[in-house]
PDB file of C-alpha atoms in Angstrom:
ATOM      1  CA  MET C   1     -30.748   4.310 -10.362  1.00 74.00           C
ATOM      2  CA  LEU C   2     -29.446   0.985 -11.842  1.00 85.00           C
ATOM      3  CA  SER C   3     -28.031  -1.355  -9.582  1.00 89.00           C
ATOM      4  CA  ARG C   4     -25.127  -1.825 -11.527  1.00 89.00           C
ATOM      5  CA  ILE C   5     -24.293   1.752 -11.447  1.00 93.00           C
ATOM      6  CA  ALA C   6     -25.032   2.191  -7.550  1.00 94.00           C
ATOM      7  CA  GLU C   7     -22.615  -0.655  -6.840  1.00 95.00           C
ATOM      8  CA  SER C   8     -19.812   0.357  -9.096  1.00 95.00           C
ATOM      9  CA  LEU C   9     -19.935   3.907  -7.279  1.00 96.00           C
ATOM     10  CA  PHE C  10     -19.963   2.430  -4.118  1.00 97.00           C
ATOM     11  CA  TRP C  11     -16.803   0.423  -4.874  1.00 97.00           C
ATOM     12  CA  ILE C  12     -15.044   3.374  -6.152  1.00 97.00           C
ATOM     13  CA  GLY C  13     -15.354   5.196  -2.845  1.00 97.00           C
ATOM     14  CA  ARG C  14     -14.137   1.898  -1.154  1.00 97.00           C
ATOM     15  CA  TYR C  15     -11.299   1.074  -3.864  1.00 97.00           C
ATOM     16  CA  LEU C  16     -10.075   4.821  -3.835  1.00 97.00           C
ATOM     17  CA  GLU C  17     -10.012   5.128   0.081  1.00 97.00           C
ATOM     18  CA  ARG C  18      -8.297   1.587   0.165  1.00 96.00           C
ATOM     19  CA  ALA C  19      -5.567   2.728  -2.091  1.00 97.00           C
ATOM     20  CA  ASP C  20      -4.981   6.250  -0.022  1.00 96.00           C
ATOM     21  CA  ASP C  21      -5.190   4.330   3.192  1.00 95.00           C
ATOM     22  CA  THR C  22      -2.952   1.459   2.339  1.00 95.00           C
ATOM     23  CA  ALA C  23      -0.430   3.830   1.317  1.00 95.00           C
ATOM     24  CA  ARG C  24      -0.458   5.500   4.494  1.00 92.00           C
ATOM     25  CA  ILE C  25      -0.326   2.369   6.825  1.00 91.00           C
ATOM     26  CA  LEU C  26       2.611   1.407   4.875  1.00 93.00           C
ATOM     27  CA  ASP C  27       4.543   4.652   5.247  1.00 90.00           C
ATOM     28  CA  VAL C  28       4.050   4.415   9.120  1.00 86.00           C
ATOM     29  CA  GLN C  29       5.354   0.914   8.919  1.00 86.00           C
ATOM     30  CA  MET C  30       8.518   1.892   6.682  1.00 88.00           C
ATOM     31  CA  GLN C  31       9.348   4.978   8.980  1.00 85.00           C
ATOM     32  CA  VAL C  32       8.707   3.226  12.472  1.00 82.00           C
ATOM     33  CA  LEU C  33      11.376   0.477  10.767  1.00 83.00           C
ATOM     34  CA  VAL C  34      13.454   2.912   9.986  1.00 82.00           C
ATOM     35  CA  GLU C  35      13.318   5.355  13.165  1.00 78.00           C
ATOM     36  CA  ASP C  36      13.631   2.554  15.672  1.00 74.00           C
ATOM     37  CA  PRO C  37      16.694   0.456  14.543  1.00 73.00           C
ATOM     38  CA  GLY C  38      15.879  -2.182  17.457  1.00 75.00           C
ATOM     39  CA  MET C  39      12.884  -3.416  16.287  1.00 78.00           C
ATOM     40  CA  ASP C  40      12.439  -6.595  15.268  1.00 84.00           C
ATOM     41  CA  GLU C  41      11.451  -6.588  11.443  1.00 86.00           C
ATOM     42  CA  ARG C  42      10.172  -9.980  11.032  1.00 89.00           C
ATOM     43  CA  THR C  43       7.742  -9.709  13.594  1.00 88.00           C
ATOM     44  CA  SER C  44       6.781  -6.001  12.961  1.00 86.00           C
ATOM     45  CA  CYS C  45       6.182  -7.202   9.133  1.00 89.00           C
ATOM     46  CA  GLU C  46       4.149 -10.195  10.692  1.00 89.00           C
ATOM     47  CA  GLN C  47       1.989  -8.015  12.735  1.00 87.00           C
ATOM     48  CA  LEU C  48       1.230  -5.747  10.060  1.00 88.00           C
ATOM     49  CA  LEU C  49       0.292  -8.749   7.534  1.00 89.00           C
ATOM     50  CA  SER C  50      -1.866 -10.066  10.057  1.00 88.00           C
ATOM     51  CA  VAL C  51      -3.702  -7.058  10.530  1.00 88.00           C
ATOM     52  CA  MET C  52      -3.976  -6.434   6.967  1.00 89.00           C
ATOM     53  CA  GLY C  53      -5.749  -9.764   6.870  1.00 87.00           C
ATOM     54  CA  VAL C  54      -2.799 -11.686   4.664  1.00 88.00           C
ATOM     55  CA  GLU C  55      -2.347 -15.039   5.984  1.00 83.00           C
ATOM     56  CA  ASP C  56      -1.003 -16.642   2.505  1.00 80.00           C
ATOM     57  CA  TYR C  57       2.391 -15.963   2.229  1.00 84.00           C
ATOM     58  CA  THR C  58       5.852 -17.667   1.848  1.00 82.00           C
ATOM     59  CA  GLY C  59       9.349 -16.696   3.043  1.00 83.00           C
ATOM     60  CA  ASN C  60      10.214 -14.596   6.265  1.00 87.00           C
ATOM     61  CA  PRO C  61       8.313 -11.338   6.492  1.00 89.00           C
ATOM     62  CA  ASN C  62      10.750  -8.229   5.826  1.00 89.00           C
ATOM     63  CA  ARG C  63      10.164  -4.780   4.453  1.00 90.00           C
ATOM     64  CA  TRP C  64      10.528  -5.883   0.563  1.00 92.00           C
ATOM     65  CA  MET C  65       7.910  -8.459   1.053  1.00 92.00           C
ATOM     66  CA  ILE C  66       5.278  -6.474   2.432  1.00 93.00           C
ATOM     67  CA  LEU C  67       5.949  -3.668  -0.075  1.00 93.00           C
ATOM     68  CA  ASP C  68       5.181  -6.213  -3.024  1.00 93.00           C
ATOM     69  CA  LEU C  69       2.298  -7.985  -1.101  1.00 94.00           C
ATOM     70  CA  LEU C  70       0.915  -4.564  -0.270  1.00 95.00           C
ATOM     71  CA  ALA C  71       1.960  -2.210  -2.493  1.00 95.00           C
ATOM     72  CA  HIS C  72       3.179  -3.732  -5.745  1.00 95.00           C
ATOM     73  CA  ASN C  73       1.736  -6.769  -6.716  1.00 93.00           C
ATOM     74  CA  PRO C  74      -1.433  -6.142  -8.899  1.00 93.00           C
ATOM     75  CA  ASP C  75      -2.388  -9.898  -8.084  1.00 93.00           C
ATOM     76  CA  SER C  76      -2.471  -9.311  -4.080  1.00 92.00           C
ATOM     77  CA  PRO C  77      -6.131  -8.767  -3.255  1.00 92.00           C
ATOM     78  CA  VAL C  78      -4.794  -6.380  -0.796  1.00 93.00           C
ATOM     79  CA  SER C  79      -2.308  -4.223  -2.383  1.00 95.00           C
ATOM     80  CA  ILE C  80      -2.300  -0.240  -3.525  1.00 97.00           C
ATOM     81  CA  ALA C  81      -1.764  -1.862  -7.429  1.00 97.00           C
ATOM     82  CA  ASN C  82      -4.994  -3.888  -7.054  1.00 96.00           C
ATOM     83  CA  ALA C  83      -7.232  -1.450  -5.677  1.00 97.00           C
ATOM     84  CA  LEU C  84      -6.414   0.914  -8.065  1.00 97.00           C
ATOM     85  CA  GLY C  85      -7.063  -1.401 -10.884  1.00 97.00           C
ATOM     86  CA  ALA C  86     -10.491  -2.446  -9.264  1.00 97.00           C
ATOM     87  CA  CYS C  87     -10.897   1.382  -8.888  1.00 97.00           C
ATOM     88  CA  ARG C  88     -10.957   1.607 -12.470  1.00 97.00           C
ATOM     89  CA  GLU C  89     -12.848  -1.184 -13.530  1.00 96.00           C
ATOM     90  CA  SER C  90     -15.416  -0.008 -11.251  1.00 96.00           C
ATOM     91  CA  SER C  91     -15.467   3.601 -13.501  1.00 96.00           C
ATOM     92  CA  ARG C  92     -15.424   1.578 -16.432  1.00 95.00           C
ATOM     93  CA  ARG C  93     -18.643  -0.154 -15.373  1.00 93.00           C
ATOM     94  CA  ALA C  94     -20.153   3.295 -14.231  1.00 93.00           C
ATOM     95  CA  ARG C  95     -18.547   5.350 -17.298  1.00 92.00           C
ATOM     96  CA  GLU C  96     -21.884   7.034 -18.319  1.00 90.00           C
ATOM     97  CA  THR C  97     -22.679   8.541 -14.827  1.00 91.00           C
ATOM     98  CA  LEU C  98     -19.009   9.757 -14.275  1.00 94.00           C
ATOM     99  CA  SER C  99     -17.515  12.970 -15.328  1.00 93.00           C
ATOM    100  CA  THR C 100     -15.014  13.010 -18.173  1.00 95.00           C
ATOM    101  CA  ASP C 101     -12.591  14.970 -15.380  1.00 96.00           C
ATOM    102  CA  ILE C 102     -13.103  11.933 -12.956  1.00 96.00           C
ATOM    103  CA  TRP C 103     -12.544   9.062 -15.241  1.00 96.00           C
ATOM    104  CA  ALA C 104      -9.729  10.913 -16.600  1.00 97.00           C
ATOM    105  CA  ALA C 105      -8.047  11.254 -13.141  1.00 97.00           C
ATOM    106  CA  ILE C 106      -8.808   7.576 -12.157  1.00 97.00           C
ATOM    107  CA  ASN C 107      -7.528   6.470 -15.344  1.00 97.00           C
ATOM    108  CA  THR C 108      -4.336   8.520 -15.506  1.00 97.00           C
ATOM    109  CA  THR C 109      -3.526   7.421 -11.937  1.00 97.00           C
ATOM    110  CA  TYR C 110      -3.719   3.707 -13.152  1.00 97.00           C
ATOM    111  CA  ARG C 111      -1.649   4.245 -16.051  1.00 96.00           C
ATOM    112  CA  GLY C 112       0.849   5.982 -13.774  1.00 96.00           C
ATOM    113  CA  LEU C 113       1.454   2.628 -11.418  1.00 94.00           C
ATOM    114  CA  GLY C 114       4.506   1.905 -13.452  1.00 92.00           C
ATOM    115  CA  SER C 115       6.165   4.960 -12.922  1.00 94.00           C
ATOM    116  CA  ALA C 116       5.362   5.043  -9.484  1.00 94.00           C
ATOM    117  CA  ARG C 117       6.857   1.472  -8.468  1.00 91.00           C
ATOM    118  CA  ALA C 118      10.102   2.828  -9.627  1.00 92.00           C
ATOM    119  CA  MET C 119       9.946   5.456  -6.772  1.00 94.00           C
ATOM    120  CA  ARG C 120      11.199   5.562  -3.900  1.00 94.00           C
ATOM    121  CA  PRO C 121       8.894   4.019  -1.265  1.00 93.00           C
ATOM    122  CA  PRO C 122       8.118   7.257   0.545  1.00 93.00           C
ATOM    123  CA  ASP C 123       7.563   9.082  -2.643  1.00 96.00           C
ATOM    124  CA  MET C 124       5.522   6.587  -4.044  1.00 96.00           C
ATOM    125  CA  PHE C 125       3.342   6.531  -0.960  1.00 95.00           C
ATOM    126  CA  ALA C 126       2.980  10.206  -1.370  1.00 95.00           C
ATOM    127  CA  TRP C 127       2.111   9.982  -4.970  1.00 97.00           C
ATOM    128  CA  VAL C 128      -1.005   7.871  -4.126  1.00 97.00           C
ATOM    129  CA  ARG C 129      -2.298   9.948  -1.351  1.00 96.00           C
ATOM    130  CA  ASN C 130      -1.595  12.991  -3.551  1.00 96.00           C
ATOM    131  CA  ARG C 131      -3.387  11.348  -6.611  1.00 97.00           C
ATOM    132  CA  SER C 132      -6.282  10.282  -4.349  1.00 97.00           C
ATOM    133  CA  ALA C 133      -6.885  13.391  -2.832  1.00 96.00           C
ATOM    134  CA  MET C 134      -7.037  14.854  -6.447  1.00 97.00           C
ATOM    135  CA  ILE C 135      -9.638  12.398  -7.521  1.00 97.00           C
ATOM    136  CA  SER C 136     -11.624  12.817  -4.229  1.00 96.00           C
ATOM    137  CA  GLY C 137     -11.378  16.569  -5.021  1.00 96.00           C
ATOM    138  CA  ILE C 138     -12.731  16.210  -8.660  1.00 97.00           C
ATOM    139  CA  ALA C 139     -15.655  14.390  -7.709  1.00 96.00           C
ATOM    140  CA  GLU C 140     -16.573  16.537  -4.740  1.00 95.00           C
ATOM    141  CA  SER C 141     -16.920  19.344  -7.378  1.00 95.00           C
ATOM    142  CA  THR C 142     -18.456  17.731 -10.321  1.00 94.00           C
ATOM    143  CA  MET C 143     -20.683  15.127  -8.910  1.00 94.00           C
ATOM    144  CA  SER C 144     -24.348  15.816  -8.454  1.00 93.00           C
ATOM    145  CA  ARG C 145     -25.580  15.164  -4.836  1.00 92.00           C
ATOM    146  CA  ASP C 146     -28.006  12.295  -6.015  1.00 93.00           C
ATOM    147  CA  GLU C 147     -28.474   8.728  -5.156  1.00 93.00           C
ATOM    148  CA  GLY C 148     -25.026   8.159  -6.930  1.00 94.00           C
ATOM    149  CA  TRP C 149     -23.043  10.812  -4.600  1.00 95.00           C
ATOM    150  CA  HIS C 150     -24.602   9.170  -1.396  1.00 96.00           C
ATOM    151  CA  PHE C 151     -23.327   5.472  -2.583  1.00 96.00           C
ATOM    152  CA  TYR C 152     -20.209   6.900  -3.315  1.00 97.00           C
ATOM    153  CA  GLN C 153     -19.580   8.545   0.075  1.00 97.00           C
ATOM    154  CA  LEU C 154     -21.105   5.835   1.476  1.00 97.00           C
ATOM    155  CA  GLY C 155     -18.677   3.145   0.635  1.00 97.00           C
ATOM    156  CA  ARG C 156     -15.958   5.528   1.201  1.00 97.00           C
ATOM    157  CA  ASN C 157     -16.621   6.245   4.818  1.00 97.00           C
ATOM    158  CA  ILE C 158     -17.195   2.604   5.391  1.00 97.00           C
ATOM    159  CA  GLU C 159     -13.716   1.991   3.947  1.00 97.00           C
ATOM    160  CA  ARG C 160     -12.183   4.697   5.629  1.00 96.00           C
ATOM    161  CA  VAL C 161     -13.539   3.279   9.273  1.00 97.00           C
ATOM    162  CA  ASP C 162     -12.158  -0.168   8.414  1.00 95.00           C
ATOM    163  CA  MET C 163      -8.628   1.262   7.199  1.00 94.00           C
ATOM    164  CA  THR C 164      -8.219   3.777  10.047  1.00 94.00           C
ATOM    165  CA  ALA C 165      -9.019   0.667  12.659  1.00 93.00           C
ATOM    166  CA  ARG C 166      -6.157  -1.322  10.613  1.00 91.00           C
ATOM    167  CA  LEU C 167      -3.676   1.862  10.941  1.00 89.00           C
ATOM    168  CA  MET C 168      -4.366   2.360  14.725  1.00 90.00           C
ATOM    169  CA  SER C 169      -4.051  -1.308  15.311  1.00 89.00           C
ATOM    170  CA  THR C 170      -0.598  -1.001  13.658  1.00 85.00           C
ATOM    171  CA  ALA C 171       0.159   1.794  15.863  1.00 84.00           C
ATOM    172  CA  ALA C 172      -1.121   0.089  18.927  1.00 86.00           C
ATOM    173  CA  LEU C 173       1.031  -3.198  18.054  1.00 82.00           C
ATOM    174  CA  ALA C 174       4.229  -1.373  17.097  1.00 75.00           C
ATOM    175  CA  PRO C 175       7.135  -2.173  19.900  1.00 68.00           C
ATOM    176  CA  GLY C 176       8.102   1.876  19.991  1.00 61.00           C
ATOM    177  CA  PRO C 177       4.654   3.470  20.584  1.00 58.00           C
ATOM    178  CA  GLN C 178       6.477   6.585  21.184  1.00 65.00           C
ATOM    179  CA  VAL C 179       7.576   6.568  17.368  1.00 71.00           C
ATOM    180  CA  ALA C 180       4.399   5.079  15.978  1.00 78.00           C
ATOM    181  CA  TRP C 181       1.655   7.012  17.307  1.00 84.00           C
ATOM    182  CA  PRO C 182       3.195  10.547  15.923  1.00 86.00           C
ATOM    183  CA  THR C 183       4.068   9.027  12.819  1.00 83.00           C
ATOM    184  CA  THR C 184       0.308   7.455  12.638  1.00 87.00           C
ATOM    185  CA  LEU C 185      -1.172  11.063  13.185  1.00 90.00           C
ATOM    186  CA  ARG C 186       1.125  12.449  10.563  1.00 86.00           C
ATOM    187  CA  ALA C 187       0.228   9.909   8.181  1.00 83.00           C
ATOM    188  CA  CYS C 188      -3.470  10.752   8.587  1.00 88.00           C
ATOM    189  CA  GLY C 189      -2.915  14.489   8.038  1.00 88.00           C
ATOM    190  CA  ALA C 190      -3.802  14.681  12.068  1.00 91.00           C
ATOM    191  CA  TYR C 191      -0.776  15.863  13.678  1.00 90.00           C
ATOM    192  CA  GLU C 192      -1.406  19.478  13.661  1.00 91.00           C
ATOM    193  CA  SER C 193      -5.369  19.239  14.267  1.00 92.00           C
ATOM    194  CA  PHE C 194      -4.336  16.993  17.359  1.00 93.00           C
ATOM    195  CA  ILE C 195      -1.806  19.459  18.628  1.00 91.00           C
ATOM    196  CA  ARG C 196      -4.225  22.248  18.659  1.00 91.00           C
ATOM    197  CA  ALA C 197      -7.161  20.197  20.092  1.00 89.00           C
ATOM    198  CA  TYR C 198      -4.976  19.114  22.865  1.00 88.00           C
ATOM    199  CA  ARG C 199      -2.684  22.056  23.285  1.00 82.00           C
ATOM    200  CA  GLY C 200       0.391  20.632  22.411  1.00 72.00           C
ATOM    201  CA  ILE C 201       0.291  17.478  24.567  1.00 70.00           C
ATOM    202  CA  GLU C 202       1.545  14.311  23.025  1.00 67.00           C
ATOM    203  CA  ALA C 203       0.543  11.093  24.497  1.00 78.00           C
ATOM    204  CA  ASP C 204      -0.466   7.963  23.037  1.00 83.00           C
ATOM    205  CA  ARG C 205      -4.001   7.711  24.939  1.00 86.00           C
ATOM    206  CA  GLN C 206      -4.700  11.369  23.561  1.00 90.00           C
ATOM    207  CA  ALA C 207      -3.380  10.415  19.939  1.00 90.00           C
ATOM    208  CA  ALA C 208      -5.637   7.240  19.838  1.00 91.00           C
ATOM    209  CA  GLU C 209      -8.736   9.017  21.554  1.00 93.00           C
ATOM    210  CA  PHE C 210      -8.413  11.682  18.785  1.00 94.00           C
ATOM    211  CA  LEU C 211      -8.426   9.063  15.766  1.00 94.00           C
ATOM    212  CA  LEU C 212     -11.431   7.302  17.647  1.00 95.00           C
ATOM    213  CA  LEU C 213     -13.940  10.177  18.773  1.00 94.00           C
ATOM    214  CA  ASP C 214     -13.369  13.510  17.540  1.00 94.00           C
ATOM    215  CA  ARG C 215     -16.508  14.670  15.997  1.00 93.00           C
ATOM    216  CA  TRP C 216     -14.647  17.820  13.908  1.00 94.00           C
ATOM    217  CA  PHE C 217     -11.664  15.643  12.151  1.00 95.00           C
ATOM    218  CA  PRO C 218     -12.912  13.498   8.840  1.00 94.00           C
ATOM    219  CA  ARG C 219     -10.451  11.020   9.329  1.00 93.00           C
ATOM    220  CA  SER C 220     -11.556  10.068  12.570  1.00 95.00           C
ATOM    221  CA  ILE C 221     -13.617   6.793  13.221  1.00 97.00           C
ATOM    222  CA  VAL C 222     -16.478   8.456  14.570  1.00 97.00           C
ATOM    223  CA  PHE C 223     -16.593  11.334  12.039  1.00 97.00           C
ATOM    224  CA  ALA C 224     -16.494   8.435   9.218  1.00 97.00           C
ATOM    225  CA  LEU C 225     -19.324   6.561  10.904  1.00 97.00           C
ATOM    226  CA  ALA C 226     -21.546   9.340  11.058  1.00 96.00           C
ATOM    227  CA  GLU C 227     -20.925  10.216   7.495  1.00 97.00           C
ATOM    228  CA  ALA C 228     -21.876   6.539   6.639  1.00 96.00           C
ATOM    229  CA  GLU C 229     -25.024   6.895   8.435  1.00 96.00           C
ATOM    230  CA  ARG C 230     -26.142  10.326   7.054  1.00 95.00           C
ATOM    231  CA  ALA C 231     -25.536   8.583   3.555  1.00 95.00           C
ATOM    232  CA  LEU C 232     -27.986   5.861   4.316  1.00 94.00           C
ATOM    233  CA  VAL C 233     -30.289   8.008   5.987  1.00 92.00           C
ATOM    234  CA  ARG C 234     -30.101  10.144   2.468  1.00 92.00           C
ATOM    235  CA  LEU C 235     -30.721   6.852   0.294  1.00 90.00           C
ATOM    236  CA  GLU C 236     -33.768   6.136   2.654  1.00 82.00           C
ATOM    237  CA  ARG C 237     -35.441   9.316   1.837  1.00 77.00           C
ATOM    238  CA  SER C 238     -34.537   9.386  -1.847  1.00 63.00           C
ATOM    239  CA  GLY C 239     -37.051   6.928  -2.694  1.00 54.00           C
ATOM    240  CA  ARG C 240     -36.812   3.651  -0.211  1.00 47.00           C
ATOM    241  CA  ARG C 241     -39.154   2.951   2.411  1.00 47.00           C
ATOM    242  CA  ALA C 242     -39.355   5.190   5.577  1.00 41.00           C
ATOM    243  CA  GLY C 243     -38.534   4.131   8.785  1.00 44.00           C
ATOM    244  CA  PHE C 244     -35.569   2.602  10.577  1.00 46.00           C
ATOM    245  CA  GLY C 245     -35.399  -0.672   8.376  1.00 54.00           C
ATOM    246  CA  ASP C 246     -32.001  -0.380   7.172  1.00 80.00           C
ATOM    247  CA  GLU C 247     -29.594  -3.368   8.539  1.00 91.00           C
ATOM    248  CA  ALA C 248     -26.664  -1.615   7.545  1.00 93.00           C
ATOM    249  CA  GLN C 249     -27.504   1.769   9.327  1.00 92.00           C
ATOM    250  CA  ARG C 250     -28.588  -0.021  12.790  1.00 94.00           C
ATOM    251  CA  LEU C 251     -24.749  -1.787  12.594  1.00 95.00           C
ATOM    252  CA  LEU C 252     -23.097   1.224  11.873  1.00 95.00           C
ATOM    253  CA  GLY C 253     -24.712   3.298  14.552  1.00 94.00           C
ATOM    254  CA  ARG C 254     -24.392   0.367  17.156  1.00 95.00           C
ATOM    255  CA  ALA C 255     -20.563   0.637  16.466  1.00 95.00           C
ATOM    256  CA  ARG C 256     -20.456   4.420  16.807  1.00 96.00           C
ATOM    257  CA  THR C 257     -22.428   4.699  19.785  1.00 95.00           C
ATOM    258  CA  GLU C 258     -20.259   1.701  21.589  1.00 93.00           C
ATOM    259  CA  LEU C 259     -17.440   4.108  20.710  1.00 94.00           C
ATOM    260  CA  GLU C 260     -18.803   6.912  21.750  1.00 93.00           C
ATOM    261  CA  TYR C 261     -20.425   5.944  25.271  1.00 92.00           C
ATOM    262  CA  ARG C 262     -18.035   3.500  26.637  1.00 91.00           C
ATOM    263  CA  PRO C 263     -15.034   4.692  28.693  1.00 92.00           C
ATOM    264  CA  LEU C 264     -12.063   5.185  26.571  1.00 90.00           C
ATOM    265  CA  ALA C 265      -9.948   3.253  29.097  1.00 90.00           C
ATOM    266  CA  ASP C 266     -12.029   0.323  28.246  1.00 91.00           C
ATOM    267  CA  ILE C 267     -11.364   0.899  24.324  1.00 92.00           C
ATOM    268  CA  VAL C 268      -7.542   1.363  24.795  1.00 89.00           C
ATOM    269  CA  PHE C 269      -6.918  -1.733  27.114  1.00 89.00           C
ATOM    270  CA  ASP C 270      -7.024  -3.791  24.017  1.00 89.00           C
ATOM    271  CA  LEU C 271      -7.487  -1.732  21.199  1.00 91.00           C
ATOM    272  CA  PRO C 272      -6.374  -4.468  18.530  1.00 90.00           C
ATOM    273  CA  VAL C 273      -9.357  -6.551  19.328  1.00 92.00           C
ATOM    274  CA  GLU C 274     -11.695  -3.375  19.646  1.00 94.00           C
ATOM    275  CA  MET C 275     -10.394  -2.440  16.025  1.00 94.00           C
ATOM    276  CA  GLU C 276     -10.826  -5.668  14.560  1.00 93.00           C
ATOM    277  CA  ARG C 277     -14.460  -5.962  16.393  1.00 94.00           C
ATOM    278  CA  LEU C 278     -15.019  -2.653  14.298  1.00 95.00           C
ATOM    279  CA  GLN C 279     -13.652  -4.060  11.035  1.00 95.00           C
ATOM    280  CA  ARG C 280     -16.365  -7.145  11.296  1.00 95.00           C
ATOM    281  CA  SER C 281     -19.060  -4.771  11.910  1.00 96.00           C
ATOM    282  CA  CYS C 282     -17.965  -2.822   8.928  1.00 96.00           C
ATOM    283  CA  ALA C 283     -17.679  -5.896   6.940  1.00 95.00           C
ATOM    284  CA  ALA C 284     -21.277  -6.542   8.100  1.00 96.00           C
ATOM    285  CA  ALA C 285     -22.479  -3.385   7.206  1.00 95.00           C
ATOM    286  CA  SER C 286     -21.179  -3.811   3.612  1.00 95.00           C
ATOM    287  CA  ASP C 287     -22.665  -6.732   3.347  1.00 94.00           C
ATOM    288  CA  ALA C 288     -26.166  -5.443   4.430  1.00 94.00           C
ATOM    289  CA  VAL C 289     -25.797  -2.923   1.576  1.00 94.00           C
ATOM    290  CA  THR C 290     -25.211  -5.640  -0.921  1.00 93.00           C
ATOM    291  CA  ALA C 291     -28.389  -7.447   0.308  1.00 91.00           C
ATOM    292  CA  ARG C 292     -30.520  -4.331   0.072  1.00 90.00           C
ATOM    293  CA  TYR C 293     -29.219  -2.480  -3.137  1.00 90.00           C
ATOM    294  CA  PHE C 294     -27.176  -4.851  -5.100  1.00 89.00           C
ATOM    295  CA  ALA C 295     -29.195  -7.784  -4.446  1.00 67.00           C
ATOM    296  CA  GLU C 296     -28.608  -9.307  -7.572  1.00 57.00           C
ATOM    297  CA  SER C 297     -24.774  -8.376  -7.875  1.00 46.00           C
ATOM    298  CA  GLU C 298     -21.833 -10.125  -7.102  1.00 49.00           C
ATOM    299  CA  ASP C 299     -20.816  -9.644  -3.590  1.00 46.00           C
ATOM    300  CA  TYR C 300     -17.491  -8.302  -2.395  1.00 50.00           C
ATOM    301  CA  ALA C 301     -15.885  -8.513   1.226  1.00 50.00           C
ATOM    302  CA  TRP C 302     -12.898  -9.025   3.028  1.00 50.00           C
ATOM    303  CA  GLN C 303     -12.604 -12.773   3.989  1.00 50.00           C
ATOM    304  CA  GLY C 304      -9.303 -13.507   5.336  1.00 49.00           C
ATOM    305  CA  GLY C 305      -7.394 -10.683   3.756  1.00 49.00           C
ATOM    306  CA  VAL C 306      -8.833 -12.050   0.343  1.00 52.00           C
ATOM    307  CA  LEU C 307     -11.570  -9.639  -1.624  1.00 53.00           C
ATOM    308  CA  LEU C 308     -13.902 -12.358  -2.883  1.00 53.00           C
TER     309      LEU C 308
END
C-alpha cells in the first residue's frame, strides 16, 4: 500500500473519532453547566480549554467561547468543524481506495455543517455523533480487512484513547463530580453497560474504573489500547519485518499494562495528571507510526492544542 494512502486512512480514523469525541466532551460540559447553576462558568471553561490544549485565546472564557473554539470555527485546530473538514480532505486523497458509500457519507456530513451550526447545541452534538456512527458503520461493512483497514482502526483507536482521557479529565476537574460522572458515562454511551456491570451502584470511583479498565466495553481506554495494539500486530504480519520491533506497539503496550497492573487508587488519586501522561503516550505512539510507515509524509501531531 502506498504511504500516501495508508496515512490518509490513518487520519480519516483519527479525525472522525476526534469530531465524535469532541461533541461528547462539549455535551458533558454544557449539561454540567446547566445542571449545576452554582458552578463558576469561567473556571470550568478555562479547565476545559486547558484539557483540550487551547492556550491562545482572548477574552473571558464562557460557554459561547468554547462552542466557537471547539465546535463551530473551522479555523480552530481543535474544533469539530476543523476535524470534519480534515477528514473530508484525507478522504479525497484516498478516494481511489474508499467505497462510494463512505465518501458520500463523509462528504454529506461536511456539507451539512452549515445547517448543524444553526441547531441548538445538544442537537448539534447528537447530529455529529449520529453522523460519525453512520460513517463508522459504513466503513465496518464495506472496507476489506487489509492493510488499509488496519491503518484506519489504528488511527481511530489511538485517537479514542486520547479523547477519552480528555473526557475523563473534564469529569475529574468538574466541581460537581456527582453530576459530571453520570453525564460522562451517558456521553460515552456507557451508562447502561456500567449499571449492569456494577449492579446498579453509582459512584465516581466505579465510573472511572469502568471507562479506564473494562475489557469488554469498546470505549474504555484499555479496550481501545488493545485494539490499537492488535492493528499494529496485523500490520507486522502483513509484510513488515517479524519480531517486536515496533516502537508504537511498545509505547501502547506499556501504557496499557501500566493501567491494568497498577492499583486503581494510584490512578484515580490524581486522574488529570495520569490522563495527561496517557495523552503524551498516544502522541509518541502516533509519531512512531508516522516515522515508520509515513516517513516521507508530513507529520501531524497535537502540540499545545495546535494540529501541526
